[in-house]
PDB file of C-alpha atoms in Angstrom:
ATOM      1  CA  MET A   1     -10.016  -4.008   4.374  1.00  0.00           C
ATOM      2  CA  SER A   2     -12.843  -6.443   4.965  1.00  0.00           C
ATOM      3  CA  GLU A   3     -16.134  -6.961   3.212  1.00  0.00           C
ATOM      4  CA  LEU A   4     -18.184  -5.717   6.158  1.00  0.00           C
ATOM      5  CA  SER A   5     -21.428  -3.918   5.478  1.00  0.00           C
ATOM      6  CA  LYS A   6     -21.666  -0.279   6.514  1.00  0.00           C
ATOM      7  CA  THR A   7     -24.693  -1.138   8.630  1.00  0.00           C
ATOM      8  CA  GLU A   8     -22.846  -3.787  10.622  1.00  0.00           C
ATOM      9  CA  ILE A   9     -21.657  -2.492  13.998  1.00  0.00           C
ATOM     10  CA  LEU A  10     -18.122  -3.535  14.943  1.00  0.00           C
ATOM     11  CA  ILE A  11     -17.004  -4.257  18.466  1.00  0.00           C
ATOM     12  CA  PRO A  12     -14.248  -1.686  19.162  1.00  0.00           C
ATOM     13  CA  GLY A  13     -10.713  -2.728  19.936  1.00  0.00           C
ATOM     14  CA  SER A  14      -8.353  -4.929  17.978  1.00  0.00           C
ATOM     15  CA  PRO A  15      -8.146  -5.284  14.179  1.00  0.00           C
ATOM     16  CA  ALA A  16      -9.627  -8.754  14.739  1.00  0.00           C
ATOM     17  CA  SER A  17     -13.074  -7.331  15.493  1.00  0.00           C
ATOM     18  CA  LEU A  18     -16.265  -8.794  14.062  1.00  0.00           C
ATOM     19  CA  PRO A  19     -19.847  -7.516  13.925  1.00  0.00           C
ATOM     20  CA  ALA A  20     -21.837  -7.867  17.122  1.00  0.00           C
ATOM     21  CA  GLU A  21     -24.780  -9.602  15.427  1.00  0.00           C
ATOM     22  CA  SER A  22     -24.595 -13.330  14.774  1.00  0.00           C
ATOM     23  CA  GLY A  23     -26.476 -12.898  11.514  1.00  0.00           C
ATOM     24  CA  ALA A  24     -23.844 -10.457  10.247  1.00  0.00           C
ATOM     25  CA  ILE A  25     -21.083 -12.942  11.097  1.00  0.00           C
ATOM     26  CA  LEU A  26     -22.872 -15.658   9.151  1.00  0.00           C
ATOM     27  CA  ARG A  27     -23.185 -13.323   6.155  1.00  0.00           C
ATOM     28  CA  ILE A  28     -19.439 -12.674   6.232  1.00  0.00           C
ATOM     29  CA  LEU A  29     -18.769 -16.406   6.457  1.00  0.00           C
ATOM     30  CA  GLY A  30     -21.173 -17.094   3.596  1.00  0.00           C
ATOM     31  CA  ARG A  31     -19.626 -14.467   1.315  1.00  0.00           C
ATOM     32  CA  ASN A  32     -16.076 -15.634   1.938  1.00  0.00           C
ATOM     33  CA  THR A  33     -17.086 -19.281   1.470  1.00  0.00           C
ATOM     34  CA  PHE A  34     -18.682 -18.414  -1.865  1.00  0.00           C
ATOM     35  CA  TRP A  35     -15.604 -16.603  -3.188  1.00  0.00           C
ATOM     36  CA  LEU A  36     -13.297 -19.374  -2.004  1.00  0.00           C
ATOM     37  CA  TRP A  37     -15.617 -21.934  -3.571  1.00  0.00           C
ATOM     38  CA  LEU A  38     -15.270 -20.143  -6.914  1.00  0.00           C
ATOM     39  CA  ASP A  39     -11.498 -20.095  -6.469  1.00  0.00           C
ATOM     40  CA  LEU A  40     -10.996 -23.668  -5.264  1.00  0.00           C
ATOM     41  CA  GLY A  41     -13.936 -25.364  -6.939  1.00  0.00           C
ATOM     42  CA  ALA A  42     -15.432 -23.772 -10.012  1.00  0.00           C
ATOM     43  CA  LEU A  43     -12.142 -22.543 -11.490  1.00  0.00           C
ATOM     44  CA  ARG A  44     -10.596 -25.971 -10.898  1.00  0.00           C
ATOM     45  CA  ILE A  45     -13.024 -27.387 -13.453  1.00  0.00           C
ATOM     46  CA  GLY A  46     -11.430 -25.228 -16.150  1.00  0.00           C
ATOM     47  CA  THR A  47      -7.938 -26.260 -15.154  1.00  0.00           C
ATOM     48  CA  MET A  48      -9.046 -29.893 -14.961  1.00  0.00           C
ATOM     49  CA  LEU A  49     -10.347 -29.730 -18.537  1.00  0.00           C
ATOM     50  CA  ALA A  50      -7.039 -28.209 -19.629  1.00  0.00           C
ATOM     51  CA  GLY A  51      -5.271 -31.096 -17.897  1.00  0.00           C
ATOM     52  CA  LEU A  52      -7.396 -33.630 -19.767  1.00  0.00           C
ATOM     53  CA  PHE A  53      -6.361 -32.088 -23.097  1.00  0.00           C
ATOM     54  CA  LEU A  54      -2.739 -32.209 -21.957  1.00  0.00           C
ATOM     55  CA  ILE A  55      -3.114 -35.908 -21.187  1.00  0.00           C
ATOM     56  CA  ARG A  56      -4.292 -36.529 -24.726  1.00  0.00           C
ATOM     57  CA  TYR A  57      -1.539 -34.382 -26.281  1.00  0.00           C
ATOM     58  CA  PHE A  58       1.449 -35.440 -24.169  1.00  0.00           C
ATOM     59  CA  GLY A  59       0.287 -39.036 -23.876  1.00  0.00           C
ATOM     60  CA  PRO A  60       0.459 -40.991 -20.625  1.00  0.00           C
ATOM     61  CA  THR A  61       4.277 -40.984 -20.632  1.00  0.00           C
ATOM     62  CA  GLY A  62       4.693 -37.258 -21.213  1.00  0.00           C
ATOM     63  CA  PHE A  63       1.908 -36.444 -18.787  1.00  0.00           C
ATOM     64  CA  GLY A  64       3.594 -38.710 -16.250  1.00  0.00           C
ATOM     65  CA  VAL A  65       6.767 -36.617 -16.471  1.00  0.00           C
ATOM     66  CA  TYR A  66       4.674 -33.439 -16.274  1.00  0.00           C
ATOM     67  CA  SER A  67       2.723 -34.644 -13.220  1.00  0.00           C
ATOM     68  CA  THR A  68       5.759 -35.995 -11.392  1.00  0.00           C
ATOM     69  CA  ALA A  69       7.622 -32.710 -11.927  1.00  0.00           C
ATOM     70  CA  LEU A  70       4.695 -30.773 -10.456  1.00  0.00           C
ATOM     71  CA  ALA A  71       4.299 -33.196  -7.541  1.00  0.00           C
ATOM     72  CA  ALA A  72       7.993 -32.971  -6.703  1.00  0.00           C
ATOM     73  CA  GLY A  73       7.791 -29.197  -7.031  1.00  0.00           C
ATOM     74  CA  TRP A  74       4.929 -29.011  -4.541  1.00  0.00           C
ATOM     75  CA  ILE A  75       6.858 -31.130  -2.056  1.00  0.00           C
ATOM     76  CA  GLY A  76       9.847 -28.826  -2.457  1.00  0.00           C
ATOM     77  CA  ASN A  77       7.638 -25.797  -1.967  1.00  0.00           C
ATOM     78  CA  CYS A  78       6.207 -27.368   1.179  1.00  0.00           C
ATOM     79  CA  VAL A  79       9.723 -27.449   2.642  1.00  0.00           C
ATOM     80  CA  VAL A  80      10.521 -23.891   1.546  1.00  0.00           C
ATOM     81  CA  ASP A  81       7.168 -22.645   2.858  1.00  0.00           C
ATOM     82  CA  LEU A  82       8.123 -23.542   6.455  1.00  0.00           C
ATOM     83  CA  GLY A  83       4.451 -23.573   7.446  1.00  0.00           C
ATOM     84  CA  LEU A  84       4.034 -19.887   6.557  1.00  0.00           C
ATOM     85  CA  THR A  85       0.877 -20.336   4.480  1.00  0.00           C
ATOM     86  CA  ARG A  86      -1.016 -22.012   7.326  1.00  0.00           C
ATOM     87  CA  TYR A  87       0.506 -19.652   9.884  1.00  0.00           C
ATOM     88  CA  ALA A  88      -0.567 -16.596   7.871  1.00  0.00           C
ATOM     89  CA  ALA A  89      -4.209 -17.712   7.879  1.00  0.00           C
ATOM     90  CA  ARG A  90      -4.173 -17.687  11.697  1.00  0.00           C
ATOM     91  CA  ALA A  91      -1.696 -14.913  12.550  1.00  0.00           C
ATOM     92  CA  VAL A  92      -2.984 -12.215  10.173  1.00  0.00           C
ATOM     93  CA  ALA A  93      -6.571 -12.790  11.314  1.00  0.00           C
ATOM     94  CA  ALA A  94      -5.413 -12.247  14.908  1.00  0.00           C
ATOM     95  CA  SER A  95      -3.083  -9.299  14.264  1.00  0.00           C
ATOM     96  CA  VAL A  96      -2.619  -7.428  10.991  1.00  0.00           C
ATOM     97  CA  GLU A  97       0.837  -6.359  12.183  1.00  0.00           C
ATOM     98  CA  GLU A  98       2.106  -9.879  11.467  1.00  0.00           C
ATOM     99  CA  THR A  99       1.504  -9.452   7.734  1.00  0.00           C
ATOM    100  CA  ARG A 100       4.721  -7.628   6.871  1.00  0.00           C
ATOM    101  CA  PRO A 101       7.131 -10.087   8.566  1.00  0.00           C
ATOM    102  CA  ILE A 102       5.291 -13.015   6.950  1.00  0.00           C
ATOM    103  CA  ILE A 103       5.507 -11.483   3.464  1.00  0.00           C
ATOM    104  CA  ALA A 104       9.154 -10.558   4.062  1.00  0.00           C
ATOM    105  CA  LEU A 105      10.107 -14.141   4.950  1.00  0.00           C
ATOM    106  CA  SER A 106       8.093 -15.546   2.044  1.00  0.00           C
ATOM    107  CA  VAL A 107       9.720 -13.188  -0.470  1.00  0.00           C
ATOM    108  CA  PHE A 108      13.156 -13.951   0.976  1.00  0.00           C
ATOM    109  CA  THR A 109      12.817 -17.736   0.810  1.00  0.00           C
ATOM    110  CA  THR A 110      11.170 -17.583  -2.625  1.00  0.00           C
ATOM    111  CA  ALA A 111      13.946 -15.414  -4.085  1.00  0.00           C
ATOM    112  CA  ILE A 112      16.733 -17.652  -2.744  1.00  0.00           C
ATOM    113  CA  SER A 113      15.116 -20.935  -3.755  1.00  0.00           C
ATOM    114  CA  VAL A 114      14.050 -19.732  -7.222  1.00  0.00           C
ATOM    115  CA  ALA A 115      17.611 -18.548  -7.927  1.00  0.00           C
ATOM    116  CA  LEU A 116      18.967 -22.011  -7.047  1.00  0.00           C
ATOM    117  CA  GLU A 117      16.236 -23.752  -9.057  1.00  0.00           C
ATOM    118  CA  VAL A 118      16.864 -21.630 -12.156  1.00  0.00           C
ATOM    119  CA  LEU A 119      20.566 -22.439 -11.864  1.00  0.00           C
ATOM    120  CA  ALA A 120      19.714 -26.154 -11.688  1.00  0.00           C
ATOM    121  CA  LEU A 121      17.443 -25.758 -14.732  1.00  0.00           C
ATOM    122  CA  LEU A 122      20.203 -24.124 -16.786  1.00  0.00           C
ATOM    123  CA  LEU A 123      22.744 -26.789 -15.772  1.00  0.00           C
ATOM    124  CA  ALA A 124      20.327 -29.593 -16.682  1.00  0.00           C
ATOM    125  CA  LEU A 125      19.695 -28.033 -20.091  1.00  0.00           C
ATOM    126  CA  ARG A 126      23.399 -27.575 -20.719  1.00  0.00           C
ATOM    127  CA  MET A 127      24.083 -31.229 -19.861  1.00  0.00           C
ATOM    128  CA  GLY A 128      21.159 -32.484 -21.946  1.00  0.00           C
ATOM    129  CA  TYR A 129      19.083 -33.975 -19.109  1.00  0.00           C
ATOM    130  CA  TRP A 130      15.626 -32.832 -20.192  1.00  0.00           C
ATOM    131  CA  GLN A 131      13.716 -34.718 -17.491  1.00  0.00           C
ATOM    132  CA  LEU A 132      15.853 -33.117 -14.780  1.00  0.00           C
ATOM    133  CA  ALA A 133      15.202 -29.784 -16.455  1.00  0.00           C
ATOM    134  CA  CYS A 134      11.462 -30.521 -16.256  1.00  0.00           C
ATOM    135  CA  PHE A 135      11.816 -31.209 -12.540  1.00  0.00           C
ATOM    136  CA  ALA A 136      13.728 -27.953 -12.009  1.00  0.00           C
ATOM    137  CA  ALA A 137      11.043 -26.024 -13.915  1.00  0.00           C
ATOM    138  CA  GLY A 138       8.406 -27.745 -11.778  1.00  0.00           C
ATOM    139  CA  PHE A 139      10.180 -26.551  -8.633  1.00  0.00           C
ATOM    140  CA  VAL A 140      10.245 -22.955  -9.923  1.00  0.00           C
ATOM    141  CA  LEU A 141       6.581 -23.118 -10.930  1.00  0.00           C
ATOM    142  CA  CYS A 142       5.380 -24.520  -7.600  1.00  0.00           C
ATOM    143  CA  ASN A 143       7.542 -22.040  -5.707  1.00  0.00           C
ATOM    144  CA  PHE A 144       5.699 -19.169  -7.355  1.00  0.00           C
ATOM    145  CA  GLU A 145       2.367 -20.951  -6.883  1.00  0.00           C
ATOM    146  CA  GLY A 146       3.130 -21.437  -3.192  1.00  0.00           C
ATOM    147  CA  THR A 147       3.872 -17.743  -2.732  1.00  0.00           C
ATOM    148  CA  ALA A 148       0.627 -16.889  -4.518  1.00  0.00           C
ATOM    149  CA  SER A 149      -1.188 -19.279  -2.177  1.00  0.00           C
ATOM    150  CA  LEU A 150       0.336 -17.523   0.847  1.00  0.00           C
ATOM    151  CA  CYS A 151      -0.934 -14.188  -0.469  1.00  0.00           C
ATOM    152  CA  SER A 152      -4.364 -15.793  -0.834  1.00  0.00           C
ATOM    153  CA  SER A 153      -4.230 -16.874   2.808  1.00  0.00           C
ATOM    154  CA  VAL A 154      -3.447 -13.314   3.846  1.00  0.00           C
ATOM    155  CA  LEU A 155      -6.346 -11.941   1.804  1.00  0.00           C
ATOM    156  CA  THR A 156      -8.675 -14.558   3.279  1.00  0.00           C
ATOM    157  CA  ALA A 157      -7.477 -13.786   6.804  1.00  0.00           C
ATOM    158  CA  GLU A 158      -8.366 -10.135   6.173  1.00  0.00           C
ATOM    159  CA  LEU A 159     -11.841 -11.227   5.009  1.00  0.00           C
ATOM    160  CA  ARG A 160     -11.009 -10.132   1.466  1.00  0.00           C
ATOM    161  CA  SER A 161     -11.674 -13.456  -0.225  1.00  0.00           C
ATOM    162  CA  ARG A 162     -13.214 -11.766  -3.248  1.00  0.00           C
ATOM    163  CA  ALA A 163      -9.813 -10.190  -3.967  1.00  0.00           C
ATOM    164  CA  ILE A 164      -8.429 -13.681  -4.646  1.00  0.00           C
ATOM    165  CA  LEU A 165     -10.490 -14.064  -7.824  1.00  0.00           C
ATOM    166  CA  PRO A 166      -8.500 -11.751 -10.157  1.00  0.00           C
ATOM    167  CA  GLY A 167      -5.349 -13.794  -9.580  1.00  0.00           C
ATOM    168  CA  SER A 168      -7.263 -17.052  -9.876  1.00  0.00           C
ATOM    169  CA  LEU A 169      -8.898 -15.964 -13.136  1.00  0.00           C
ATOM    170  CA  LEU A 170      -5.508 -14.877 -14.475  1.00  0.00           C
ATOM    171  CA  GLY A 171      -4.010 -18.232 -13.488  1.00  0.00           C
ATOM    172  CA  ALA A 172      -6.847 -20.306 -14.978  1.00  0.00           C
ATOM    173  CA  ALA A 173      -6.955 -18.263 -18.192  1.00  0.00           C
ATOM    174  CA  GLY A 174      -3.179 -18.484 -18.490  1.00  0.00           C
ATOM    175  CA  LEU A 175      -3.200 -22.259 -18.054  1.00  0.00           C
ATOM    176  CA  ILE A 176      -5.966 -22.740 -20.615  1.00  0.00           C
ATOM    177  CA  GLY A 177      -4.310 -20.347 -23.061  1.00  0.00           C
ATOM    178  CA  LEU A 178      -0.917 -22.010 -22.689  1.00  0.00           C
ATOM    179  CA  THR A 179      -2.502 -25.443 -23.111  1.00  0.00           C
ATOM    180  CA  ILE A 180      -4.050 -24.346 -26.407  1.00  0.00           C
ATOM    181  CA  ALA A 181      -0.749 -22.792 -27.546  1.00  0.00           C
ATOM    182  CA  VAL A 182       1.304 -25.871 -26.637  1.00  0.00           C
ATOM    183  CA  ILE A 183      -1.067 -28.218 -28.480  1.00  0.00           C
ATOM    184  CA  TRP A 184      -1.405 -25.886 -31.492  1.00  0.00           C
ATOM    185  CA  LEU A 185       2.344 -25.305 -31.832  1.00  0.00           C
ATOM    186  CA  HIS A 186       3.335 -28.886 -30.875  1.00  0.00           C
ATOM    187  CA  LEU A 187       5.553 -27.807 -27.994  1.00  0.00           C
ATOM    188  CA  SER A 188       7.212 -29.978 -25.360  1.00  0.00           C
ATOM    189  CA  VAL A 189       6.566 -30.713 -21.680  1.00  0.00           C
ATOM    190  CA  LEU A 190       9.556 -28.577 -20.706  1.00  0.00           C
ATOM    191  CA  THR A 191       8.265 -25.635 -22.734  1.00  0.00           C
ATOM    192  CA  MET A 192       4.870 -25.959 -21.061  1.00  0.00           C
ATOM    193  CA  LEU A 193       6.380 -25.971 -17.571  1.00  0.00           C
ATOM    194  CA  THR A 194       8.651 -23.022 -18.367  1.00  0.00           C
ATOM    195  CA  ALA A 195       5.756 -20.990 -19.771  1.00  0.00           C
ATOM    196  CA  LEU A 196       3.690 -21.794 -16.681  1.00  0.00           C
ATOM    197  CA  CYS A 197       6.500 -20.373 -14.530  1.00  0.00           C
ATOM    198  CA  PHE A 198       6.056 -16.964 -16.172  1.00  0.00           C
ATOM    199  CA  LYS A 199       2.277 -17.244 -15.808  1.00  0.00           C
ATOM    200  CA  SER A 200       2.633 -17.944 -12.089  1.00  0.00           C
ATOM    201  CA  LEU A 201       5.074 -15.057 -11.727  1.00  0.00           C
ATOM    202  CA  LEU A 202       2.368 -12.751 -13.081  1.00  0.00           C
ATOM    203  CA  VAL A 203      -0.144 -14.142 -10.577  1.00  0.00           C
ATOM    204  CA  VAL A 204       2.301 -13.630  -7.688  1.00  0.00           C
ATOM    205  CA  SER A 205       2.996 -10.069  -8.838  1.00  0.00           C
ATOM    206  CA  LEU A 206      -0.723  -9.294  -8.969  1.00  0.00           C
ATOM    207  CA  ARG A 207      -1.385 -10.639  -5.490  1.00  0.00           C
ATOM    208  CA  LEU A 208       1.608  -8.869  -3.994  1.00  0.00           C
ATOM    209  CA  TRP A 209       0.318  -5.654  -5.558  1.00  0.00           C
ATOM    210  CA  GLN A 210      -3.039  -6.291  -3.877  1.00  0.00           C
ATOM    211  CA  LEU A 211      -1.130  -6.468  -0.575  1.00  0.00           C
ATOM    212  CA  ARG A 212       0.953  -3.369  -1.316  1.00  0.00           C
ATOM    213  CA  GLU A 213      -0.125  -1.684   1.937  1.00  0.00           C
ATOM    214  CA  HIS A 214       1.674  -4.514   3.750  1.00  0.00           C
ATOM    215  CA  TRP A 215       4.904  -4.504   1.752  1.00  0.00           C
ATOM    216  CA  PRO A 216       7.818  -5.110   4.131  1.00  0.00           C
ATOM    217  CA  ASN A 217      10.496  -2.521   4.768  1.00  0.00           C
ATOM    218  CA  ARG A 218      14.184  -3.013   5.472  1.00  0.00           C
ATOM    219  CA  GLN A 219      13.565  -3.684   9.155  1.00  0.00           C
ATOM    220  CA  ASP A 220      11.380  -6.687   8.336  1.00  0.00           C
ATOM    221  CA  PHE A 221      14.307  -8.397   6.573  1.00  0.00           C
ATOM    222  CA  ARG A 222      16.576  -8.292   9.616  1.00  0.00           C
ATOM    223  CA  PRO A 223      17.852 -11.773  10.574  1.00  0.00           C
ATOM    224  CA  GLN A 224      16.272 -11.664  14.035  1.00  0.00           C
ATOM    225  CA  VAL A 225      12.856 -10.754  12.580  1.00  0.00           C
ATOM    226  CA  LEU A 226      13.078 -13.496   9.943  1.00  0.00           C
ATOM    227  CA  MET A 227      14.117 -16.099  12.524  1.00  0.00           C
ATOM    228  CA  ARG A 228      11.326 -15.074  14.879  1.00  0.00           C
ATOM    229  CA  THR A 229       8.802 -15.566  12.061  1.00  0.00           C
ATOM    230  CA  VAL A 230      10.334 -18.961  11.233  1.00  0.00           C
ATOM    231  CA  ARG A 231       9.956 -20.101  14.848  1.00  0.00           C
ATOM    232  CA  ASP A 232       6.349 -18.934  14.978  1.00  0.00           C
ATOM    233  CA  ALA A 233       5.462 -20.636  11.667  1.00  0.00           C
ATOM    234  CA  LEU A 234       7.176 -23.997  12.215  1.00  0.00           C
ATOM    235  CA  PRO A 235       4.369 -25.503  14.374  1.00  0.00           C
ATOM    236  CA  TYR A 236       2.132 -25.166  11.301  1.00  0.00           C
ATOM    237  CA  PHE A 237       4.581 -26.971   9.018  1.00  0.00           C
ATOM    238  CA  SER A 238       3.059 -30.393   9.665  1.00  0.00           C
ATOM    239  CA  TYR A 239      -0.373 -29.189   8.513  1.00  0.00           C
ATOM    240  CA  ASN A 240       1.024 -28.085   5.159  1.00  0.00           C
ATOM    241  CA  LEU A 241       3.024 -31.292   4.804  1.00  0.00           C
ATOM    242  CA  THR A 242      -0.094 -33.349   5.513  1.00  0.00           C
ATOM    243  CA  GLN A 243      -2.084 -31.554   2.829  1.00  0.00           C
ATOM    244  CA  VAL A 244       0.696 -32.088   0.282  1.00  0.00           C
ATOM    245  CA  GLY A 245       1.129 -35.686   1.367  1.00  0.00           C
ATOM    246  CA  TYR A 246      -2.413 -36.652   0.397  1.00  0.00           C
ATOM    247  CA  GLY A 247      -1.580 -36.607  -3.287  1.00  0.00           C
ATOM    248  CA  LYS A 248       1.810 -35.229  -4.268  1.00  0.00           C
ATOM    249  CA  ILE A 249       3.982 -37.595  -2.256  1.00  0.00           C
ATOM    250  CA  ALA A 250       1.942 -40.513  -3.604  1.00  0.00           C
ATOM    251  CA  ILE A 251       2.646 -39.465  -7.212  1.00  0.00           C
ATOM    252  CA  VAL A 252       6.376 -39.067  -6.581  1.00  0.00           C
ATOM    253  CA  CYS A 253       6.650 -42.408  -4.776  1.00  0.00           C
ATOM    254  CA  PHE A 254       4.645 -44.147  -7.486  1.00  0.00           C
ATOM    255  CA  GLY A 255       6.993 -42.633 -10.046  1.00  0.00           C
ATOM    256  CA  LEU A 256       9.942 -44.342  -8.362  1.00  0.00           C
ATOM    257  CA  VAL A 257       8.575 -47.835  -8.993  1.00  0.00           C
ATOM    258  CA  ALA A 258       6.203 -47.528 -11.980  1.00  0.00           C
ATOM    259  CA  PRO A 259       6.621 -46.576 -15.645  1.00  0.00           C
ATOM    260  CA  LYS A 260       5.866 -42.959 -16.520  1.00  0.00           C
ATOM    261  CA  GLU A 261       2.813 -44.114 -18.482  1.00  0.00           C
ATOM    262  CA  GLN A 262       1.182 -45.574 -15.364  1.00  0.00           C
ATOM    263  CA  VAL A 263       2.128 -42.470 -13.375  1.00  0.00           C
ATOM    264  CA  GLY A 264       0.356 -40.375 -16.008  1.00  0.00           C
ATOM    265  CA  TRP A 265      -2.880 -42.356 -15.687  1.00  0.00           C
ATOM    266  CA  PHE A 266      -2.695 -42.233 -11.892  1.00  0.00           C
ATOM    267  CA  ALA A 267      -2.127 -38.458 -11.906  1.00  0.00           C
ATOM    268  CA  ALA A 268      -4.992 -37.959 -14.354  1.00  0.00           C
ATOM    269  CA  ALA A 269      -7.370 -39.869 -12.087  1.00  0.00           C
ATOM    270  CA  PHE A 270      -6.208 -37.831  -9.107  1.00  0.00           C
ATOM    271  CA  VAL A 271      -6.767 -34.527 -10.962  1.00  0.00           C
ATOM    272  CA  ILE A 272     -10.377 -35.500 -11.669  1.00  0.00           C
ATOM    273  CA  SER A 273     -11.105 -36.817  -8.175  1.00  0.00           C
ATOM    274  CA  ASP A 274      -9.585 -33.759  -6.468  1.00  0.00           C
ATOM    275  CA  VAL A 275     -12.200 -31.285  -7.731  1.00  0.00           C
ATOM    276  CA  ILE A 276     -14.983 -32.132  -5.257  1.00  0.00           C
ATOM    277  CA  PRO A 277     -12.753 -32.101  -2.112  1.00  0.00           C
ATOM    278  CA  GLN A 278     -11.519 -28.627  -3.068  1.00  0.00           C
ATOM    279  CA  TRP A 279     -15.063 -27.328  -2.696  1.00  0.00           C
ATOM    280  CA  SER A 280     -15.231 -28.565   0.889  1.00  0.00           C
ATOM    281  CA  TYR A 281     -11.920 -26.832   1.670  1.00  0.00           C
ATOM    282  CA  ALA A 282     -13.571 -23.499   0.810  1.00  0.00           C
ATOM    283  CA  SER A 283     -15.822 -23.585   3.875  1.00  0.00           C
ATOM    284  CA  SER A 284     -12.993 -24.507   6.251  1.00  0.00           C
ATOM    285  CA  GLY A 285     -10.744 -21.830   4.726  1.00  0.00           C
ATOM    286  CA  ALA A 286     -13.428 -19.184   5.257  1.00  0.00           C
ATOM    287  CA  LEU A 287     -14.184 -20.409   8.789  1.00  0.00           C
ATOM    288  CA  LEU A 288     -10.641 -20.118  10.193  1.00  0.00           C
ATOM    289  CA  PRO A 289     -10.314 -16.282  10.185  1.00  0.00           C
ATOM    290  CA  VAL A 290     -13.829 -15.898  11.618  1.00  0.00           C
ATOM    291  CA  TRP A 291     -13.093 -18.395  14.393  1.00  0.00           C
ATOM    292  CA  THR A 292      -9.793 -16.638  15.086  1.00  0.00           C
ATOM    293  CA  ARG A 293     -11.466 -13.266  15.482  1.00  0.00           C
ATOM    294  CA  LEU A 294     -14.073 -14.695  17.854  1.00  0.00           C
ATOM    295  CA  PHE A 295     -11.340 -16.415  19.859  1.00  0.00           C
ATOM    296  CA  GLU A 296      -9.174 -13.289  20.113  1.00  0.00           C
ATOM    297  CA  ASN A 297     -12.181 -11.279  21.318  1.00  0.00           C
ATOM    298  CA  ARG A 298     -13.083 -13.996  23.881  1.00  0.00           C
ATOM    299  CA  ARG A 299     -16.486 -14.586  22.327  1.00  0.00           C
ATOM    300  CA  TRP A 300     -16.426 -18.248  23.319  1.00  0.00           C
ATOM    301  CA  GLU A 301     -20.115 -19.059  23.041  1.00  0.00           C
ATOM    302  CA  GLU A 302     -20.399 -17.639  19.544  1.00  0.00           C
ATOM    303  CA  MET A 303     -17.259 -19.466  18.466  1.00  0.00           C
ATOM    304  CA  VAL A 304     -18.568 -22.803  19.712  1.00  0.00           C
ATOM    305  CA  ALA A 305     -22.009 -22.178  18.232  1.00  0.00           C
ATOM    306  CA  LEU A 306     -20.500 -21.324  14.834  1.00  0.00           C
TER     307      LEU A 306
END
């Protein structure tokens, strides 16, 4: 499951074990940080360049609609997520048995919310409200992206950060390819968002397949199991809301008082400035499962030293 070397001796006991040597722990942390850095940092450069081409093609007004739809979608996903993504990073690192209930609740909430969002998208199209349709497509897209992010948290918690890259490469390549297709074929913002929904669905499917050994069974979908997972995850909801609030809420609020053109320029500046902070998140994302394992095994001195 993890990327532990065969020569590294594990402390027996729980699934949250780590090597006994401090040097081996640092190697694990370094490897996971590197893979997360590629995911959060290096691949973001490709998506940022795709976004810059979209700015030029859609224009500030069209890109403003595009950015506001995505920002609103991420806020909606934050509510649907219920803190599960942050909770998974901690709970799975402490006990692998928590993986199935977490995936079950995520799949359940994603399926219900996507069904409602697709219905809203179809109604908006039928009534001729294309901007509302863009917002509905943004909600569907970010819902899939949020589920993919939860799967990434599970993989990271299992010290399998390298397994995140196939989905990330698929997502980045899909975004760049769709950007080229939209510009070449002169397609609309709504078409771009709809196509991205299918791209994200492929990424989610890939990451769920990578977690196939943890697929939930019928017992994991029982109401009492789902509610227990909701109660356990809710304390982590504020962390997810805070992360979203740094940028997405600002874009949505700005869109309420400013022309779409100004929103487009603001979102473009935020896309560029967000690349460097993502690199720093890689180290903290890799550190959490290692800290959790040390904590669960009562290795206080090593945890503090790390």
